[in-house]
Structure formats: structure tokens, C-alpha cells
Amino acid sequence: MEPSNNKNKMPYVVSSKSPTAVAINAAAKTGEWIKSRLGAFKELGTKLSPQDLVTDVDKGAEIMIRKLIQTHFPEHDFLGEEGVEPGPEASSKAVQELEDSEYLWIVDPIDGTTNFVHGFPYFCVSIALAHKGEIIVGVIYDPMRDEMFVAEKGKGAYVHGNLMSVSKETELAGSLMAIGFNPEREFALPNNMKGITALSTRTRSLRAAGAAAMHLAYVAAGRVTGYYEVGLNVWDIAAGVLLVTESGGKVTDTKGNPYSLSTRHLAATNGLIHDELLGVLDEAGATGL
Ligand code: 2AM
Ligand code: CA
């Protein structure tokens, strides 16, 4: 075959862009499109339960992000929420299959789909890049507030280009704690309810705004002291985990074990209240582990 024919068959790869720049570009473009579809989406139905929604915008946004990333990094692996069957088993299996990838992009096109459907302006795009299981880039974009949260391993985390740092509360009693009611009702709901009941009297107040990734970005920015939730998926949290650690916070599973891509029960705090939070969850039988 003529070399020129061969060349024509090769995908065109735009070189010399950093993964972080690609993630920021993908999150910004996709986020703007998601915002433009607010109130004009098609509800495609439910996934795991009547609470687990998906729209044509979730699907379209994931395709946009995948294409933008693959233009630059066609050899990298890609794990997106909309490419995996619903339910904890399928998501755990997908992580197991890909966690040793050299480079793996982990994408939630819309985190906070329920909010998006109801017009509650708290949802985001979440994009992470893992190298052999370690998250090295985390980008979260909130199109409603035009806030781009960016972290690179070892280089800190930024919002609006300003270095972020976690909050300074030293006790749960003075803490504002984010929590979640994810739609997995058999296992997660009872655990989360026990934790919420225990924390409601031990913290200054609780917030459940309905988007795990945004809660983690807010821990990183020091807007809440910490966040915990049982029964999450890797795409909900991968980018946010790096934001929190690069902002000086601490992230473990709900028993205090180090975070890995297969962690589903997550505690992320300013570090200062971490042990106290884990103690309350343990006492309440709410760790899910
Ligand atoms: P989503 O909007 O991307 O679906 C709310 O507590 C959080 O739960 C959101 O981040 C939401 O992400 C996530 N979530 C939704 N469905 C879920 C499921 N079946 N299992 C675990 N988390 C889920
Ligand atoms: Ca989603």
C-alpha cells in the first residue's frame, strides 16, 4: 500500500496539548452546551430506580467529551458513566477491568442529573485522568456559576486560577458537612440515613445538594468542611478526590483506608475533623463496610 494511503487511514492526532488543557477545554465546551439544554432536554427514562435519571443531554455530553479527549489521546482508555450498565456490580466490574490501564480518563458528563432535570442549578462536568490507578488530573466545571476547578497531582488545586485550600474548622461541632442521598436505595440509603441522623446533632449543619463531584469541589474550596457518602461510583468522585487532596484535605474510605479507584464509600474532609467524622460514622454503623 502507498504510504500516503496509510497516512489517510490514521486518525488525526493533535499533538502537544497537556492532558489538563484538554480536560479543561472539554469540560468548558461541554458544560456550556449542557447549560444551553437546561429545560430543553428529553428525559430518556430511569436506570437503576425511578430516582436514577438519564437524559439525552447526559448521553450527548459524554460523546462530546469522549471525542474531544480522543482527538488528542486516542491510545488512552475511557470510562464514562453512560458507557456502563446501571448498578453497583457493573460499575465495580468496569473499574476492575480498567484500573491498571496506563492512562484512563474517568468521566461523569453531568454529575447532578436530578438537579439538571428539575432546574436546580447545582450540577457539573467531572473529568479525571488516572495513570496506573493514580489520579493525576482532576477537572470539575460548574456551568451555572462558570467555575472551573482544576487540580494536577503535586501542583495544587485552583478555582478561577486562584490556589484553593480546605477550611480550618478543628471540630465537627463547628463544621458544615455535605452529605448525599444517592438513588441506590437498598444498600446506600439505610447506611446514609444512619450517618445523617448521627451527624445532624454533631455538626453545625448538613447540606445535601445532590452532586457528589460538586460537594468535593466545595470541600477543596473550603466552602464545606467535609463530605461523606456511601454507595458512590468512580466517575462521581475521581476528579474531586484529587481536588481535595491537592487543597490540603484528606480522602479515605469510610473506615479510614486509603482511597483507590474502587472506593465507593467515601469520606473527604479538611483533614482536621477526619478522625472525628470516621468515629461518628463507625459508632452509628454507617460506614457501609
Ligand atoms: P449523577 O447525577 O451523575 O447520577 C447524589 O448523592 C449523587 O449520587 C450524585 O453525584 C449522583 O450522580 C450520584 N448517583 C446517581 N445515581 C447513582 C447510583 N445509582 N449509585 C451511586 N451514585 C449515584
Ligand atoms: Ca452523571
Short mmCIF file of N, CA, C and O in Angstrom, two decimals, residues 1 5 59 67 105 120 172 180 238 262 271 273 287:
data_model
loop_
_atom_site.label_atom_id
_atom_site.label_comp_id
_atom_site.label_asym_id
_atom_site.label_seq_id
_atom_site.Cartn_x
_atom_site.Cartn_y
_atom_site.Cartn_z
N MET A 1 0.85 -1.21 0.00
CA MET A 1 0.00 0.00 0.00
C MET A 1 0.88 1.26 0.00
O MET A 1 1.94 1.28 0.62
N ASN A 5 -1.69 6.45 1.36
CA ASN A 5 -2.97 5.84 1.72
C ASN A 5 -3.01 5.48 3.19
O ASN A 5 -3.99 5.69 3.88
N LYS A 59 -26.15 11.71 27.68
CA LYS A 59 -25.56 10.87 26.60
C LYS A 59 -24.74 11.72 25.63
O LYS A 59 -23.62 11.38 25.28
N LYS A 67 -15.05 12.42 22.40
CA LYS A 67 -14.45 12.82 21.12
C LYS A 67 -13.34 13.84 21.32
O LYS A 67 -12.28 13.76 20.70
N TRP A 105 -9.11 7.83 31.39
CA TRP A 105 -9.96 9.00 31.63
C TRP A 105 -11.26 8.53 32.29
O TRP A 105 -11.87 7.56 31.82
N PHE A 120 -32.66 22.75 39.18
CA PHE A 120 -31.98 23.19 40.41
C PHE A 120 -30.51 23.39 40.02
O PHE A 120 -29.85 22.44 39.62
N LEU A 172 -16.01 18.76 64.66
CA LEU A 172 -17.28 18.53 63.94
C LEU A 172 -18.33 19.55 64.37
O LEU A 172 -19.12 20.01 63.54
N GLY A 180 -25.04 13.00 51.11
CA GLY A 180 -25.79 12.74 49.88
C GLY A 180 -26.82 11.64 50.02
O GLY A 180 -26.67 10.75 50.85
N ALA A 238 -13.80 10.73 41.20
CA ALA A 238 -12.36 10.65 40.87
C ALA A 238 -11.73 12.05 40.79
O ALA A 238 -10.69 12.31 41.41
N SER A 262 -11.46 1.87 43.27
CA SER A 262 -12.63 1.04 43.60
C SER A 262 -13.35 1.47 44.87
O SER A 262 -14.35 0.86 45.25
N GLY A 271 -9.20 17.40 56.78
CA GLY A 271 -8.14 16.65 57.48
C GLY A 271 -8.27 16.80 58.98
O GLY A 271 -8.13 15.82 59.72
N ILE A 273 -10.90 17.35 60.91
CA ILE A 273 -12.06 16.69 61.54
C ILE A 273 -12.22 15.26 61.04
O ILE A 273 -13.23 14.60 61.32
N THR A 287 -20.79 3.11 58.06
CA THR A 287 -19.67 3.16 57.11
C THR A 287 -19.94 2.38 55.83
O THR A 287 -19.26 2.55 54.84
#
